[in-house]
Amino acid sequence: MIDISRRNALILGGVGIGGVAIGGTGFVVNQKLRRPEASKAASGVALVQPPELRSSDGVLTVALESSSQQVNIAGRDVRAFSYNGGVPGPTLRVRAGDILNVSLRNGLTDPSNLHVHGLHVSPENNSDNMFVTVAAGDSFDYQYDLPANHPPGVYWYHPHHHGFAADQVFGGLYGAIIVEDPDPIPTSRERVLVISDITVDSSGTIVTTTAMEKMSGREGELILVNGQLSPALSAGAGERERWRVINACTSRFLRLRLDGQQLTLLGIDSGRFESARDVDEVVLAPGNRADLLVTARAGTSSLRALRYDRGASGGMMGGGTTSSADVALATFAVAGAGAGGFTAVPDQLAPRDLRSATVTARRELVFAMGMRGGMSSGMMSATINDQAFDATRIDTTVQFESVEEWTLTNTSTLDHPLHLHVWPMQIIEQDGRPVESAIWQDVVNIPARSTVRVRIAFDDFSGRTVYHCHILDHEDAGMMGIIQAL
Ligand code: C2O
Ligand code: CU
Ligand code: CU
């Protein structure tokens, strides 16, 4: 059972040792698609895996095209956004030290760009640069060089153009990135589960979001797993599966359970815990990921997202509450004996621990919400230190290779999951209580009216990037700041 106060726990192994080595040579295009495994599910439509693109000889070169077209979502034809015609887009599988080349073509009618969420790569030039705009109809070639010590784990990609991020992600633009383990864990099979939400009207069009919904952060009526509604998964008793779970919802928190099955959490966001943990549930804020082992026990279980209360946007604004009801996301049917006998997962190297580090600077970030220009204006303000995002202003300048402590205070009545690009955060203190182990994440929830303290090591990369609330409606409304490491 994972303690709610440590729900987004992550331990990051091996990052922060300077030096960026690029493994492998050559630029081999690998477009070999791995087809989804045949299903033996008795009921429901079998869970389909997105196509997989895998690096070879240290390189993965991918062409991604975003477009608005008819795609199959929740078993229906929906006019949605997609990468390469699929929701989610293809899964990109790479290794530490690899070069990932992505040629993005923006087939939308709005500006867009690409972000590789959680990857520890340069924020400059044509790497994970948040200041790139790819105009409608234009293309841009990204190149991400993963350090040789890049942590393995579950990452994802999505558009990140300020003002358009929420609509484009809600509309279907997201996909998984897996950084493989140096030593694979033996399993019967591996699955990617990209969980997203969407609202579609009877004509198959995505419903537009009201200002009120943006205020609390939109939640779609349908919760999808790989674009499917209530897909079926099946396994033999004793089999062990690796589930790579991504919360790609625009605003919805996921409190996931799979009662009746044995769940072992290997890590959250990037890297692996020192020791794998048996858990009953996993809570993922928008943007968080879970790396899970499921050991199958006979019987049929339901993967559920339980009610999660992330606060209310204030009665006066009529925003209402944001506690979603329990929802069944998928069924997991276990029958017949499979090949079992898997051994326990060996421990990893202890993660880095900044609790004993020398802190070179401390700063406070205050997250607040309100109405701009009075209650009747209908204009939400979502600010960090009283300021809304401004692409021409640098909010925070940090010293390259320093360690900082940030006090994150949320004065509002809604949770705000803070995400920092490039450098993961170690959670030091939650609401005055010290955290007992080294927990690293790239999305850290700051619950309503509370304070969280984190430490960050600004290692390996200098340059300019952003931090923001991963409720993407808040990010688009301005709850984002620019950070520069010099
Ligand atoms: Cu997943 Cu700045 O985003
Ligand atoms: Cu990100
Ligand atoms: Cu927020």
Coordinates of C-alpha atoms and ligand atoms in Angstrom, one line a residue:
M1 CA 0.0 0.0 0.0
I2 CA 1.5 3.3 -1.0
D3 CA 1.0 6.1 1.5
I4 CA -1.0 8.9 -0.1
S5 CA 1.5 11.5 1.3
R6 CA 4.2 9.7 -0.7
R7 CA 2.0 8.8 -3.6
N8 CA 4.1 10.3 -6.4
A9 CA 7.3 8.7 -5.1
L10 CA 10.2 8.4 -7.4
I11 CA 13.7 7.5 -6.9
L12 CA 16.1 8.4 -9.6
G13 CA 19.2 6.3 -10.1
G14 CA 22.5 7.5 -11.4
V15 CA 21.6 10.9 -12.9
G16 CA 23.7 13.9 -12.3
I17 CA 27.1 12.5 -12.9
G18 CA 28.4 15.0 -15.4
G19 CA 29.4 14.1 -18.9
V20 CA 27.3 13.4 -21.9
A21 CA 28.4 10.5 -23.9
I22 CA 26.7 9.5 -27.1
G23 CA 26.6 5.8 -27.7
G24 CA 26.3 4.3 -31.1
T25 CA 27.1 5.6 -34.5
G26 CA 25.3 5.9 -37.8
F27 CA 21.8 7.2 -38.5
V28 CA 19.8 4.1 -39.3
V29 CA 16.1 4.7 -39.9
N30 CA 14.2 2.1 -38.0
Q31 CA 10.6 2.1 -39.0
K32 CA 9.9 -1.6 -38.1
L33 CA 6.5 -1.8 -36.5
R34 CA 5.7 -4.4 -33.9
R35 CA 2.2 -5.5 -34.3
P36 CA -0.1 -5.8 -31.2
E37 CA -0.2 -9.3 -29.8
A38 CA -3.3 -11.4 -30.7
S39 CA -5.9 -11.3 -28.0
K40 CA -7.5 -14.2 -26.2
A41 CA -10.0 -11.9 -24.4
A42 CA -13.4 -13.4 -23.9
S43 CA -15.2 -10.1 -23.7
G44 CA -14.7 -6.5 -24.7
V45 CA -12.3 -5.4 -27.4
A46 CA -8.7 -6.4 -26.8
L47 CA -6.3 -3.7 -25.7
V48 CA -4.3 -2.6 -28.7
Q49 CA -0.7 -1.5 -28.4
P50 CA 0.3 1.6 -30.3
P51 CA 2.9 0.8 -33.0
E52 CA 6.4 0.7 -31.6
L53 CA 9.5 2.3 -33.1
R54 CA 12.8 1.0 -31.6
S55 CA 16.3 2.4 -31.8
S56 CA 19.0 0.4 -33.4
D57 CA 22.7 1.0 -33.2
G58 CA 22.1 3.9 -30.9
V59 CA 19.7 5.9 -33.1
L60 CA 16.0 6.2 -33.6
T61 CA 14.7 8.4 -36.4
V62 CA 11.0 9.1 -36.5
A63 CA 8.7 11.2 -38.6
L64 CA 5.7 12.5 -36.6
E65 CA 2.9 14.3 -38.3
S66 CA 0.1 15.9 -36.4
S67 CA -3.2 16.3 -38.1
S68 CA -6.9 16.6 -37.6
Q69 CA -8.7 13.7 -39.1
Q70 CA -11.2 10.8 -38.5
V71 CA -9.7 8.4 -36.0
N72 CA -11.1 5.5 -34.0
I73 CA -11.6 6.6 -30.4
A74 CA -13.7 4.7 -27.9
G75 CA -14.8 2.4 -30.8
R76 CA -16.3 5.3 -32.8
D77 CA -15.2 7.5 -35.6
V78 CA -14.1 10.8 -34.1
R79 CA -12.6 13.9 -35.7
A80 CA -9.6 14.3 -33.4
F81 CA -6.0 15.3 -33.4
S82 CA -3.5 12.5 -33.9
Y83 CA 0.2 11.8 -34.5
N84 CA 0.6 9.6 -37.6
G85 CA -3.2 8.9 -37.6
G86 CA -3.2 7.1 -34.2
V87 CA -4.4 8.0 -30.7
P88 CA -2.0 7.6 -29.0
G89 CA 0.9 8.1 -31.4
P90 CA 3.6 5.5 -31.8
T91 CA 5.6 4.3 -28.8
L92 CA 9.3 5.3 -29.1
R93 CA 11.7 2.9 -27.5
V94 CA 15.3 4.1 -26.9
R95 CA 18.2 3.4 -24.6
A96 CA 20.5 5.6 -22.5
G97 CA 23.2 7.1 -24.8
D98 CA 20.9 7.0 -27.9
I99 CA 20.1 9.8 -30.3
L100 CA 16.4 10.3 -30.9
N101 CA 15.7 12.3 -34.1
V102 CA 12.1 13.4 -34.5
S103 CA 11.0 15.2 -37.7
L104 CA 7.7 16.9 -36.7
R105 CA 5.3 18.1 -39.3
N106 CA 2.5 20.3 -38.0
G107 CA -0.6 19.4 -40.0
L108 CA -2.9 21.3 -37.7
T109 CA -4.3 24.8 -38.4
D110 CA -2.7 26.2 -35.2
P111 CA 0.9 26.5 -34.1
S112 CA 2.4 23.6 -32.3
N113 CA 5.7 22.0 -31.3
L114 CA 7.0 18.9 -29.4
H115 CA 8.1 18.3 -25.9
V116 CA 9.7 15.1 -24.6
H117 CA 8.3 15.1 -21.1
G118 CA 10.7 13.9 -18.4
L119 CA 13.7 13.3 -20.6
H120 CA 17.0 14.6 -19.2
V121 CA 18.2 16.3 -22.4
S122 CA 19.3 19.8 -23.4
P123 CA 16.6 22.4 -23.5
E124 CA 18.5 24.4 -26.2
N125 CA 18.6 24.6 -30.0
N126 CA 16.7 21.8 -31.7
S127 CA 16.7 19.6 -28.6
D128 CA 13.8 19.9 -26.0
N129 CA 13.4 23.6 -26.7
M130 CA 10.1 25.1 -25.5
F131 CA 10.6 28.3 -27.5
V132 CA 10.3 26.6 -30.9
T133 CA 7.1 27.4 -32.8
V134 CA 6.2 25.1 -35.6
A135 CA 3.6 27.1 -37.6
A136 CA 0.7 25.3 -39.2
G137 CA 1.9 23.4 -42.2
D138 CA 5.6 23.7 -41.2
S139 CA 8.1 21.1 -40.2
F140 CA 10.9 21.1 -37.6
D141 CA 13.7 18.5 -37.0
Y142 CA 14.4 17.8 -33.3
Q143 CA 17.4 15.9 -32.1
Y144 CA 17.6 14.6 -28.5
D145 CA 20.9 13.2 -27.3
L146 CA 20.3 11.1 -24.2
P147 CA 23.2 11.0 -21.8
A148 CA 24.9 7.6 -21.3
N149 CA 23.6 7.6 -17.7
H150 CA 20.0 8.6 -18.6
P151 CA 17.7 6.9 -16.2
P152 CA 15.5 4.2 -17.7
G153 CA 11.7 4.6 -17.3
V154 CA 8.5 5.8 -18.8
Y155 CA 8.4 9.2 -20.5
W156 CA 6.1 10.7 -23.1
Y157 CA 5.8 13.3 -25.8
H158 CA 3.1 15.9 -26.4
P159 CA 2.7 19.4 -27.9
H160 CA 3.7 22.4 -25.7
H161 CA 2.9 25.6 -27.5
H162 CA 1.7 28.1 -24.9
G163 CA -2.0 28.8 -25.4
F164 CA -2.6 25.6 -27.4
A165 CA -1.2 22.8 -25.1
A166 CA -4.5 21.8 -23.4
D167 CA -6.6 21.7 -26.6
Q168 CA -4.0 19.8 -28.5
V169 CA -3.3 17.2 -25.8
F170 CA -7.1 16.8 -25.0
G171 CA -7.6 16.4 -28.8
G172 CA -5.4 13.3 -29.0
L173 CA -1.7 14.4 -29.3
Y174 CA 0.4 12.2 -27.0
G175 CA 2.6 9.1 -27.1
A176 CA 4.9 7.1 -25.0
I177 CA 8.7 7.1 -24.8
I178 CA 10.3 4.2 -23.0
V179 CA 14.0 4.3 -22.0
E180 CA 14.8 0.6 -21.7
D181 CA 16.5 -0.9 -18.7
P182 CA 20.2 -1.8 -19.1
D183 CA 19.3 -5.2 -17.6
P184 CA 15.7 -6.2 -18.6
I185 CA 13.4 -7.6 -16.0
P186 CA 12.0 -11.0 -17.1
T187 CA 8.3 -10.8 -17.8
S188 CA 5.7 -12.6 -19.9
R189 CA 4.8 -9.4 -21.8
E190 CA 5.0 -5.7 -21.7
R191 CA 2.2 -3.2 -22.3
V192 CA 2.0 0.5 -22.7
L193 CA -1.2 2.0 -21.1
V194 CA -1.6 5.7 -22.1
I195 CA -4.6 6.9 -20.1
S196 CA -6.3 10.1 -21.4
D197 CA -9.7 11.7 -21.3
I198 CA -11.9 13.3 -23.9
T199 CA -15.4 14.5 -24.5
V200 CA -17.0 13.7 -27.8
D201 CA -20.5 14.8 -29.0
S202 CA -23.0 12.6 -31.0
S203 CA -21.6 13.8 -34.3
G204 CA -18.1 12.6 -33.4
T205 CA -16.6 16.0 -32.7
I206 CA -14.6 16.9 -29.6
V207 CA -16.6 19.2 -27.4
T208 CA -15.2 22.7 -26.8
T209 CA -14.3 23.6 -23.3
T210 CA -16.0 26.5 -21.4
A211 CA -14.1 29.1 -19.4
M212 CA -15.5 27.6 -16.2
E213 CA -14.2 24.2 -17.1
K214 CA -10.8 25.7 -17.9
M215 CA -10.7 27.3 -14.5
S216 CA -10.8 24.0 -12.6
G217 CA -9.1 22.2 -15.5
R218 CA -11.2 20.2 -18.0
E219 CA -12.0 16.6 -17.4
G220 CA -13.2 14.5 -20.3
E221 CA -16.3 12.4 -20.0
L222 CA -14.6 9.3 -21.4
I223 CA -11.4 7.9 -19.9
L224 CA -9.5 6.1 -22.6
V225 CA -6.7 3.5 -22.4
N226 CA -4.7 3.7 -25.7
G227 CA -7.7 5.5 -27.2
Q228 CA -10.1 2.6 -26.3
L229 CA -13.0 2.5 -23.9
S230 CA -13.0 -0.4 -21.4
P231 CA -10.5 -2.6 -23.4
A232 CA -9.9 -6.2 -22.3
L233 CA -6.6 -7.6 -21.2
S234 CA -5.9 -11.2 -20.6
A235 CA -3.2 -13.4 -19.1
G236 CA -2.5 -16.8 -17.7
A237 CA -2.2 -17.3 -13.9
G238 CA 1.3 -16.8 -12.7
E239 CA 2.4 -14.7 -15.6
R240 CA 4.1 -11.4 -15.0
E241 CA 3.4 -8.3 -17.1
R242 CA 5.2 -5.0 -17.2
W243 CA 2.8 -2.1 -17.4
R244 CA 4.0 1.4 -18.5
V245 CA 1.2 3.7 -17.4
I246 CA 1.1 7.3 -18.4
N247 CA -1.4 9.9 -17.2
A248 CA -1.9 11.9 -20.3
C249 CA -5.2 13.5 -19.1
T250 CA -5.3 17.3 -19.4
S251 CA -6.3 17.8 -15.7
R252 CA -7.6 14.5 -14.3
F253 CA -5.7 12.8 -11.4
L254 CA -5.8 9.0 -11.6
R255 CA -6.0 7.0 -8.4
L256 CA -5.5 3.5 -10.0
R257 CA -6.4 0.1 -8.5
L258 CA -6.4 -3.4 -9.8
D259 CA -7.9 -5.3 -7.0
G260 CA -7.3 -9.1 -6.9
Q261 CA -3.9 -8.8 -8.7
Q262 CA -0.4 -8.3 -7.3
L263 CA 1.0 -4.9 -8.2
T264 CA 4.6 -4.1 -7.8
L265 CA 5.7 -0.5 -8.4
L266 CA 9.2 -0.2 -9.9
G267 CA 9.3 3.5 -10.2
I268 CA 7.4 6.8 -10.8
D269 CA 8.3 9.2 -13.6
S270 CA 11.9 8.4 -14.4
G271 CA 14.3 5.8 -12.9
R272 CA 13.6 2.9 -10.6
F273 CA 13.2 2.7 -6.9
E274 CA 16.0 1.2 -4.9
S275 CA 13.6 -1.6 -4.0
A276 CA 10.5 -2.5 -5.9
R277 CA 7.4 -1.9 -3.8
D278 CA 4.2 -4.0 -3.5
V279 CA 1.3 -1.5 -3.7
D280 CA -2.5 -1.5 -3.7
E281 CA -2.9 1.7 -5.6
V282 CA -1.0 4.3 -7.5
V283 CA -1.9 8.0 -7.7
L284 CA -0.8 9.8 -10.8
A285 CA -1.2 13.5 -11.2
P286 CA -1.5 14.7 -14.9
G287 CA 1.9 14.1 -16.5
N288 CA 3.1 11.4 -13.9
R289 CA 3.9 7.9 -15.0
A290 CA 4.1 4.5 -13.3
D291 CA 6.3 1.6 -14.1
L292 CA 4.5 -1.4 -12.8
L293 CA 4.7 -5.2 -12.6
V294 CA 1.4 -7.1 -12.5
T295 CA 1.7 -10.7 -11.4
A296 CA -1.5 -12.4 -12.6
R297 CA -3.8 -14.2 -10.2
A298 CA -6.8 -16.3 -11.5
G299 CA -10.0 -14.3 -11.8
T300 CA -11.2 -11.2 -13.5
S301 CA -10.2 -7.8 -12.2
S302 CA -11.1 -4.3 -13.1
L303 CA -8.6 -1.6 -13.5
R304 CA -10.3 1.3 -11.9
A305 CA -9.7 5.0 -11.3
L306 CA -11.0 5.8 -7.9
R307 CA -12.6 9.1 -6.9
Y308 CA -9.9 11.7 -6.3
D309 CA -10.6 15.1 -4.7
R310 CA -8.3 17.8 -6.2
G311 CA -10.3 20.6 -4.6
A312 CA -12.9 23.1 -5.9
S313 CA -12.3 26.2 -8.0
G314 CA -14.5 28.3 -5.6
G315 CA -18.2 28.5 -5.2
M316 CA -18.3 32.2 -6.2
M317 CA -17.0 31.4 -9.6
G318 CA -19.4 28.5 -10.0
G319 CA -16.6 26.3 -10.9
G320 CA -17.8 23.4 -8.7
T321 CA -15.9 20.5 -7.4
T322 CA -13.4 18.4 -9.2
S323 CA -13.7 15.1 -7.4
S324 CA -14.3 12.6 -10.2
A325 CA -16.4 9.4 -9.5
D326 CA -15.0 5.9 -9.6
V327 CA -14.5 4.7 -13.2
A328 CA -13.7 1.3 -14.6
L329 CA -11.0 1.7 -17.2
A330 CA -10.2 -1.9 -18.4
T331 CA -10.7 -5.5 -17.5
F332 CA -7.9 -7.9 -16.8
A333 CA -9.0 -11.6 -17.2
V334 CA -6.7 -14.2 -15.8
A335 CA -7.5 -17.9 -16.7
G336 CA -5.4 -21.0 -17.2
A337 CA -1.9 -21.5 -16.0
G338 CA 0.8 -19.4 -17.6
A339 CA 4.5 -19.8 -17.4
G340 CA 5.2 -18.4 -13.9
G341 CA 8.0 -18.8 -11.5
F342 CA 9.3 -15.3 -11.8
T343 CA 11.9 -14.3 -9.2
A344 CA 11.9 -11.1 -7.2
V345 CA 13.2 -7.9 -8.8
P346 CA 16.8 -7.3 -7.7
D347 CA 17.5 -4.0 -5.9
Q348 CA 18.9 -1.0 -7.7
L349 CA 21.7 1.3 -6.7
A350 CA 20.5 3.7 -4.0
P351 CA 19.3 7.0 -5.6
R352 CA 21.0 10.3 -5.2
D353 CA 19.9 12.1 -2.0
L354 CA 20.0 15.9 -1.9
R355 CA 18.9 16.0 1.7
S356 CA 22.5 16.2 2.8
A357 CA 23.6 18.4 -0.1
T358 CA 24.8 22.0 0.3
V359 CA 22.0 24.2 -0.8
T360 CA 23.3 27.2 -2.8
A361 CA 20.0 29.1 -3.2
R362 CA 16.5 29.0 -1.8
R363 CA 13.4 30.5 -3.4
E364 CA 9.7 30.4 -3.0
L365 CA 7.1 29.9 -5.7
V366 CA 3.5 30.8 -4.8
F367 CA 0.7 29.4 -7.0
A368 CA -2.5 31.4 -7.0
M369 CA -5.7 31.6 -8.9
G370 CA -8.3 34.3 -9.2
M371 CA -10.3 36.4 -11.6
R372 CA -8.7 39.1 -13.7
G373 CA -10.6 42.3 -13.9
G374 CA -13.3 41.4 -11.4
M375 CA -15.7 38.5 -10.9
S376 CA -17.9 39.2 -13.9
S377 CA -15.0 39.3 -16.4
G378 CA -14.9 35.5 -16.8
M379 CA -11.1 35.8 -17.2
M380 CA -9.2 33.4 -15.0
S381 CA -5.9 34.3 -13.7
A382 CA -3.5 31.5 -12.8
T383 CA -0.2 32.9 -11.6
I384 CA 3.2 31.9 -10.1
N385 CA 4.5 34.7 -7.8
D386 CA 1.7 37.0 -9.0
Q387 CA 2.8 36.8 -12.6
A388 CA 1.3 35.1 -15.6
F389 CA 3.6 33.6 -18.2
D390 CA 5.5 36.0 -20.4
A391 CA 7.7 34.5 -23.1
T392 CA 10.0 37.5 -23.0
R393 CA 10.7 37.4 -19.3
I394 CA 13.1 35.2 -17.4
D395 CA 11.6 34.5 -14.0
T396 CA 14.2 32.4 -12.4
T397 CA 18.0 32.3 -13.0
V398 CA 19.9 29.5 -11.5
Q399 CA 23.5 28.6 -11.5
F400 CA 24.6 25.6 -13.5
E401 CA 25.6 22.7 -11.3
S402 CA 24.1 24.3 -8.2
V403 CA 21.6 22.7 -5.8
E404 CA 18.5 24.8 -4.9
E405 CA 15.7 24.4 -2.5
W406 CA 12.3 25.6 -3.6
T407 CA 9.4 26.1 -1.3
L408 CA 6.2 25.6 -3.3
T409 CA 3.1 27.2 -1.8
N410 CA -0.4 26.8 -3.1
T411 CA -2.7 29.5 -1.9
S412 CA -5.7 28.3 -4.0
T413 CA -8.4 25.8 -3.4
L414 CA -7.3 23.5 -6.2
D415 CA -4.3 21.2 -6.4
H416 CA -1.5 22.3 -8.8
P417 CA 0.9 19.6 -10.0
L418 CA 4.2 21.4 -10.7
H419 CA 6.3 20.2 -13.5
L420 CA 9.9 21.2 -14.2
H421 CA 11.5 20.4 -17.5
V422 CA 15.0 18.8 -17.8
W423 CA 15.9 18.5 -14.1
P424 CA 13.9 16.2 -11.8
M425 CA 12.9 17.4 -8.3
Q426 CA 13.5 15.6 -5.0
I427 CA 10.7 16.0 -2.5
I428 CA 12.1 17.1 0.9
E429 CA 9.0 18.1 2.9
Q430 CA 5.3 18.0 2.5
D431 CA 3.1 20.2 4.7
G432 CA 5.8 20.6 7.3
R433 CA 6.6 16.8 7.5
P434 CA 10.0 15.7 6.3
V435 CA 10.0 13.0 3.6
E436 CA 11.8 9.9 4.9
S437 CA 13.4 8.6 1.7
A438 CA 14.9 10.0 -1.5
I439 CA 11.8 10.5 -3.7
W440 CA 12.3 12.0 -7.1
Q441 CA 9.7 13.1 -9.6
D442 CA 9.3 15.5 -12.5
V443 CA 5.7 16.3 -11.7
V444 CA 5.1 17.1 -7.9
N445 CA 1.6 17.8 -6.7
I446 CA 1.1 20.8 -4.5
P447 CA -2.2 20.1 -2.8
A448 CA -4.7 22.9 -2.3
R449 CA -3.7 25.3 0.5
S450 CA -0.4 23.6 1.3
T451 CA 3.3 23.7 0.9
V452 CA 5.8 21.3 -0.5
R453 CA 9.6 21.7 -0.4
V454 CA 11.8 20.2 -3.2
R455 CA 15.5 20.3 -4.0
I456 CA 16.9 20.4 -7.5
A457 CA 20.4 19.8 -8.9
F458 CA 20.9 21.8 -12.0
D459 CA 23.3 19.4 -13.6
D460 CA 24.4 18.4 -17.0
F461 CA 22.6 21.0 -19.1
S462 CA 22.4 24.8 -19.1
G463 CA 19.9 26.9 -21.0
R464 CA 16.4 28.1 -20.9
T465 CA 13.2 26.1 -20.2
V466 CA 10.0 26.2 -18.2
Y467 CA 8.2 25.0 -15.1
H468 CA 4.4 25.0 -15.0
C469 CA 1.3 23.5 -13.6
H470 CA 0.5 20.3 -15.5
I471 CA -3.2 21.0 -15.4
L472 CA -2.7 22.2 -19.0
D473 CA -5.6 24.6 -18.8
H474 CA -3.7 26.4 -16.0
E475 CA -0.5 26.3 -18.0
D476 CA -2.2 27.9 -21.0
A477 CA -3.8 30.5 -18.7
G478 CA -0.3 31.5 -17.5
M479 CA 0.7 29.3 -14.6
M480 CA 4.1 28.9 -16.1
G481 CA 7.5 30.5 -15.6
I482 CA 10.8 30.6 -17.5
I483 CA 14.0 29.3 -15.9
Q484 CA 17.5 29.8 -17.1
A485 CA 20.5 27.8 -15.9
L486 CA 23.7 29.8 -16.5
Ligands
C2O1 CU1 4.3 17.4 -20.0 CU2 5.9 21.1 -19.9 O1 5.0 19.2 -20.0
CU2 CU 7.6 18.2 -19.5
CU3 CU -2.9 24.2 -11.7

